[in-house]
Short mmCIF file of C-alpha atoms in Angstrom, two decimals:
data_model
loop_
_atom_site.label_atom_id
_atom_site.label_comp_id
_atom_site.label_asym_id
_atom_site.label_seq_id
_atom_site.Cartn_x
_atom_site.Cartn_y
_atom_site.Cartn_z
CA MET K 1 -23.00 -15.42 -5.59
CA ASP K 2 -23.21 -16.46 -1.94
CA ASP K 3 -20.38 -18.44 -0.37
CA SER K 4 -22.15 -21.50 1.02
CA TYR K 5 -25.43 -23.38 0.66
CA ARG K 6 -25.91 -25.01 4.05
CA ILE K 7 -28.17 -28.05 3.70
CA SER K 8 -29.96 -29.94 6.47
CA ASP K 9 -32.56 -31.84 4.42
CA PRO K 10 -31.29 -35.13 2.91
CA GLN K 11 -33.81 -34.78 0.07
CA VAL K 12 -32.20 -31.50 -1.01
CA LEU K 13 -28.67 -32.93 -0.85
CA LYS K 14 -29.86 -35.97 -2.78
CA ALA K 15 -30.61 -33.67 -5.72
CA VAL K 16 -26.89 -33.32 -6.43
CA THR K 17 -26.00 -36.98 -6.03
CA HIS K 18 -26.93 -37.44 -9.69
CA PRO K 19 -23.58 -37.41 -11.54
CA LEU K 20 -24.75 -35.17 -14.39
CA ARG K 21 -26.26 -32.60 -12.04
CA SER K 22 -23.11 -32.62 -9.94
CA ARG K 23 -20.94 -31.99 -13.01
CA MET K 24 -23.14 -29.20 -14.35
CA LEU K 25 -23.32 -27.47 -10.98
CA GLY K 26 -19.53 -27.63 -10.80
CA LEU K 27 -19.23 -26.11 -14.27
CA LEU K 28 -21.62 -23.26 -13.44
CA ARG K 29 -19.64 -22.51 -10.29
CA ALA K 30 -16.27 -22.65 -12.01
CA GLU K 31 -17.02 -21.13 -15.41
CA GLY K 32 -20.05 -18.92 -14.83
CA PRO K 33 -23.55 -18.78 -16.36
CA ALA K 34 -24.49 -21.07 -19.25
CA THR K 35 -27.47 -22.40 -21.16
CA ALA K 36 -28.60 -26.03 -21.32
CA SER K 37 -27.18 -26.28 -24.85
CA GLU K 38 -23.78 -24.92 -23.84
CA LEU K 39 -23.58 -27.32 -20.91
CA GLY K 40 -24.79 -30.17 -23.10
CA ARG K 41 -21.85 -29.68 -25.44
CA LYS K 42 -19.40 -29.68 -22.54
CA VAL K 43 -20.74 -32.84 -20.90
CA GLY K 44 -21.67 -34.66 -24.10
CA GLU K 45 -25.43 -34.83 -23.49
CA SER K 46 -28.51 -33.50 -25.27
CA SER K 47 -29.87 -30.08 -24.38
CA GLY K 48 -33.18 -31.72 -23.48
CA LEU K 49 -31.52 -33.84 -20.82
CA THR K 50 -29.38 -31.03 -19.43
CA SER K 51 -32.39 -28.70 -19.41
CA TYR K 52 -34.36 -31.17 -17.28
CA HIS K 53 -31.56 -31.57 -14.74
CA LEU K 54 -30.97 -27.82 -14.61
CA ARG K 55 -34.61 -27.31 -13.67
CA GLU K 56 -34.18 -29.89 -10.90
CA LEU K 57 -31.12 -28.04 -9.59
CA ALA K 58 -33.13 -24.82 -9.60
CA LYS K 59 -36.04 -26.52 -7.85
CA TYR K 60 -33.80 -27.39 -4.90
CA GLY K 61 -32.10 -23.98 -4.71
CA PHE K 62 -28.68 -24.71 -6.21
CA ILE K 63 -29.00 -22.52 -9.30
CA GLU K 64 -31.21 -19.78 -10.70
CA GLU K 65 -31.99 -18.11 -14.00
CA ASP K 66 -29.50 -15.34 -14.69
CA PRO K 67 -31.41 -12.05 -15.14
CA GLU K 68 -28.27 -10.20 -16.24
CA GLN K 69 -27.48 -12.41 -19.23
CA ARG K 70 -30.79 -13.33 -20.81
CA ASP K 71 -30.72 -15.37 -24.00
CA GLY K 72 -33.61 -14.69 -26.35
CA ARG K 73 -34.02 -18.35 -27.23
CA GLU K 74 -32.92 -20.21 -24.13
CA ARG K 75 -32.64 -19.76 -20.38
CA ARG K 76 -29.20 -18.93 -19.04
CA TRP K 77 -28.50 -20.40 -15.63
CA ARG K 78 -26.07 -19.41 -12.88
CA ALA K 79 -24.97 -20.98 -9.60
CA ARG K 80 -26.30 -19.40 -6.43
CA HIS K 81 -23.42 -20.45 -4.16
CA ARG K 82 -19.69 -21.15 -4.37
CA TYR K 83 -19.98 -24.48 -2.57
CA THR K 84 -22.36 -26.79 -0.72
CA SER K 85 -22.01 -27.69 2.96
CA TRP K 86 -23.79 -29.88 5.50
CA ASP K 87 -23.36 -31.33 8.98
CA ASN K 88 -22.37 -35.00 8.82
CA LYS K 89 -23.84 -35.78 12.25
CA ASP K 90 -27.21 -34.24 11.48
CA MET K 91 -27.35 -35.73 7.99
CA ALA K 92 -26.51 -39.22 9.32
CA ALA K 93 -29.42 -39.16 11.76
CA THR K 94 -31.70 -40.95 9.27
CA PRO K 95 -31.20 -43.92 6.91
CA GLU K 96 -31.90 -41.64 3.94
CA GLY K 97 -29.31 -39.16 5.15
CA ARG K 98 -26.66 -41.86 5.61
CA GLU K 99 -27.29 -43.16 2.11
CA VAL K 100 -26.99 -39.68 0.65
CA LEU K 101 -23.72 -39.07 2.52
CA GLU K 102 -22.20 -42.23 1.09
CA VAL K 103 -23.14 -41.25 -2.46
CA MET K 104 -21.84 -37.70 -1.95
CA ARG K 105 -18.48 -39.05 -0.79
CA MET K 106 -18.25 -40.99 -4.05
CA ARG K 107 -19.21 -37.89 -6.06
CA GLN K 108 -16.48 -35.90 -4.31
CA LEU K 109 -13.99 -38.66 -5.06
CA ASP K 110 -15.09 -38.70 -8.73
CA ALA K 111 -14.51 -34.94 -8.94
CA LEU K 112 -11.05 -35.32 -7.43
CA VAL K 113 -10.13 -38.05 -9.92
CA ARG K 114 -11.32 -35.90 -12.85
CA SER K 115 -9.26 -32.94 -11.66
CA VAL K 116 -6.11 -35.07 -11.34
CA ARG K 117 -6.60 -36.72 -14.73
CA SER K 118 -7.19 -33.40 -16.44
CA PHE K 119 -3.87 -31.97 -15.25
CA ASP K 120 -1.08 -32.15 -17.83
CA ALA K 121 2.11 -30.66 -16.39
CA SER K 122 3.58 -30.19 -19.86
CA ALA K 123 0.77 -27.77 -20.72
CA TRP K 124 1.60 -25.45 -17.80
CA PRO K 125 4.59 -23.23 -16.93
CA ALA K 126 7.21 -24.97 -14.78
CA GLU K 127 6.23 -23.05 -11.64
CA TRP K 128 2.76 -24.61 -11.75
CA GLY K 129 4.17 -28.08 -12.21
CA ASP K 130 6.42 -27.49 -9.21
CA VAL K 131 3.57 -26.69 -6.80
CA SER K 132 0.99 -29.16 -8.13
CA GLY K 133 0.49 -32.54 -6.51
CA MET K 134 -1.13 -34.47 -3.69
CA SER K 135 -0.21 -35.41 -0.16
CA ASP K 136 -1.54 -38.24 2.01
CA LEU K 137 -0.53 -38.23 5.67
CA LEU K 138 -1.34 -40.31 8.74
CA VAL K 139 -1.46 -38.33 12.00
CA ARG K 140 -2.98 -38.77 15.45
CA LEU K 141 -5.86 -36.38 16.19
CA THR K 142 -9.08 -36.23 18.16
CA PRO K 143 -12.39 -35.28 16.51
CA GLU K 144 -11.95 -31.81 17.98
CA GLY K 145 -8.45 -31.65 16.49
CA VAL K 146 -9.81 -32.52 13.03
CA ARG K 147 -12.50 -29.86 13.42
CA GLU K 148 -9.87 -27.27 14.35
CA TYR K 149 -7.70 -28.37 11.42
CA PHE K 150 -10.53 -27.79 8.95
CA ARG K 151 -11.37 -24.44 10.54
CA ARG K 152 -7.78 -23.20 10.34
CA ILE K 153 -7.38 -24.42 6.76
CA ASP K 154 -10.56 -22.51 5.84
CA GLU K 155 -9.13 -19.37 7.40
CA LEU K 156 -5.80 -19.80 5.60
CA ARG K 157 -7.54 -20.45 2.27
CA ASP K 158 -9.61 -17.27 2.60
CA GLU K 159 -6.48 -15.30 3.53
CA MET K 160 -4.54 -16.63 0.54
CA GLU K 161 -7.40 -15.97 -1.89
CA GLU K 162 -7.75 -12.41 -0.64
CA ARG K 163 -3.99 -11.88 -1.01
CA TYR K 164 -3.45 -13.53 -4.40
CA GLY K 165 -6.89 -13.82 -6.04
CA ASP K 166 -6.61 -10.58 -8.05
CA ASP K 167 -3.06 -11.23 -9.23
CA PRO K 168 -2.90 -11.52 -13.06
CA ALA K 169 -0.99 -14.79 -12.62
CA ALA K 170 -3.73 -16.35 -10.47
CA GLN K 171 -5.59 -19.41 -11.79
CA GLN K 172 -8.49 -21.49 -10.51
CA VAL K 173 -6.88 -24.23 -8.42
CA TYR K 174 -8.44 -27.47 -7.19
CA LEU K 175 -7.99 -27.78 -3.41
CA GLY K 176 -9.14 -30.86 -1.54
CA LEU K 177 -9.35 -31.87 2.11
CA THR K 178 -10.06 -35.31 3.54
CA ALA K 179 -10.04 -36.70 7.05
CA TYR K 180 -11.19 -40.22 7.98
CA PRO K 181 -10.13 -42.30 10.98
CA ARG K 182 -8.07 -45.29 9.88
CA SER K 183 -9.37 -48.72 10.80
CA PRO K 184 -6.68 -50.87 12.47
CA SER K 185 -7.91 -53.81 10.39
CA ALA K 186 -6.98 -52.07 7.12
CA PRO K 187 -3.15 -51.80 7.09
CA GLU K 188 -3.12 -51.70 3.28
CA ASP K 189 -4.67 -48.22 3.47
CA THR K 190 -1.60 -46.73 5.14
CA PRO K 191 -0.47 -43.71 3.05
CA ALA K 192 2.81 -44.23 1.22
CA SER K 193 4.18 -41.00 2.65
CA ALA K 194 3.64 -42.39 6.16
CA SER K 195 5.83 -45.42 5.47
CA GLU K 196 9.29 -45.40 7.05
CA ASP K 197 10.98 -46.53 3.83
CA SER K 198 9.05 -44.22 1.50
CA GLU K 199 11.29 -42.25 -0.85
CA GLY K 200 8.56 -39.98 -2.19
CA GLY K 201 7.85 -38.07 1.00
CA GLU K 202 5.16 -35.40 1.03
CA ALA K 203 4.05 -33.85 -2.24
CA ARG K 204 3.07 -30.18 -2.14
#
């Protein structure tokens, strides 16, 4: 599996704005190859519907038939990349691209909400509960500073995965990054951890 699928065509990115396709692609990336029937049971949809959307994902290059795990009755699909990437500036150059970007932001937010809701600290050892959580911070940066921040986080993530990824205690962990300039007209959006009287502080 390749690391990244770099997309420049809004029509291709639009293919994963469909919520069911987005979920199935995420499952194939996280859990490995599966058939339409297997995915249908996981997402609560018919195999006919999942089969159609899997073919659409394949059409736009996100997944492919798995030649190593053929099923005699049904195609088994696998993801071609670990994640999808695009350039916001290039994608926003057209009305279609701007619309797709807005929908993708909502899909990313949906995925984050699902990951948070699915976490039950009581079902995990105490050490996992101790390091799990979210942090929202308000800092002053330039666009170049944000770009450098993302680059350095990517480097650190790769370093940590190389160091700990093969450890028997390692688990798949949801990691998320966001960065949006705050509008001065929206004071209610100020993160709680940025408030002077906040008791919660920063969650790891």
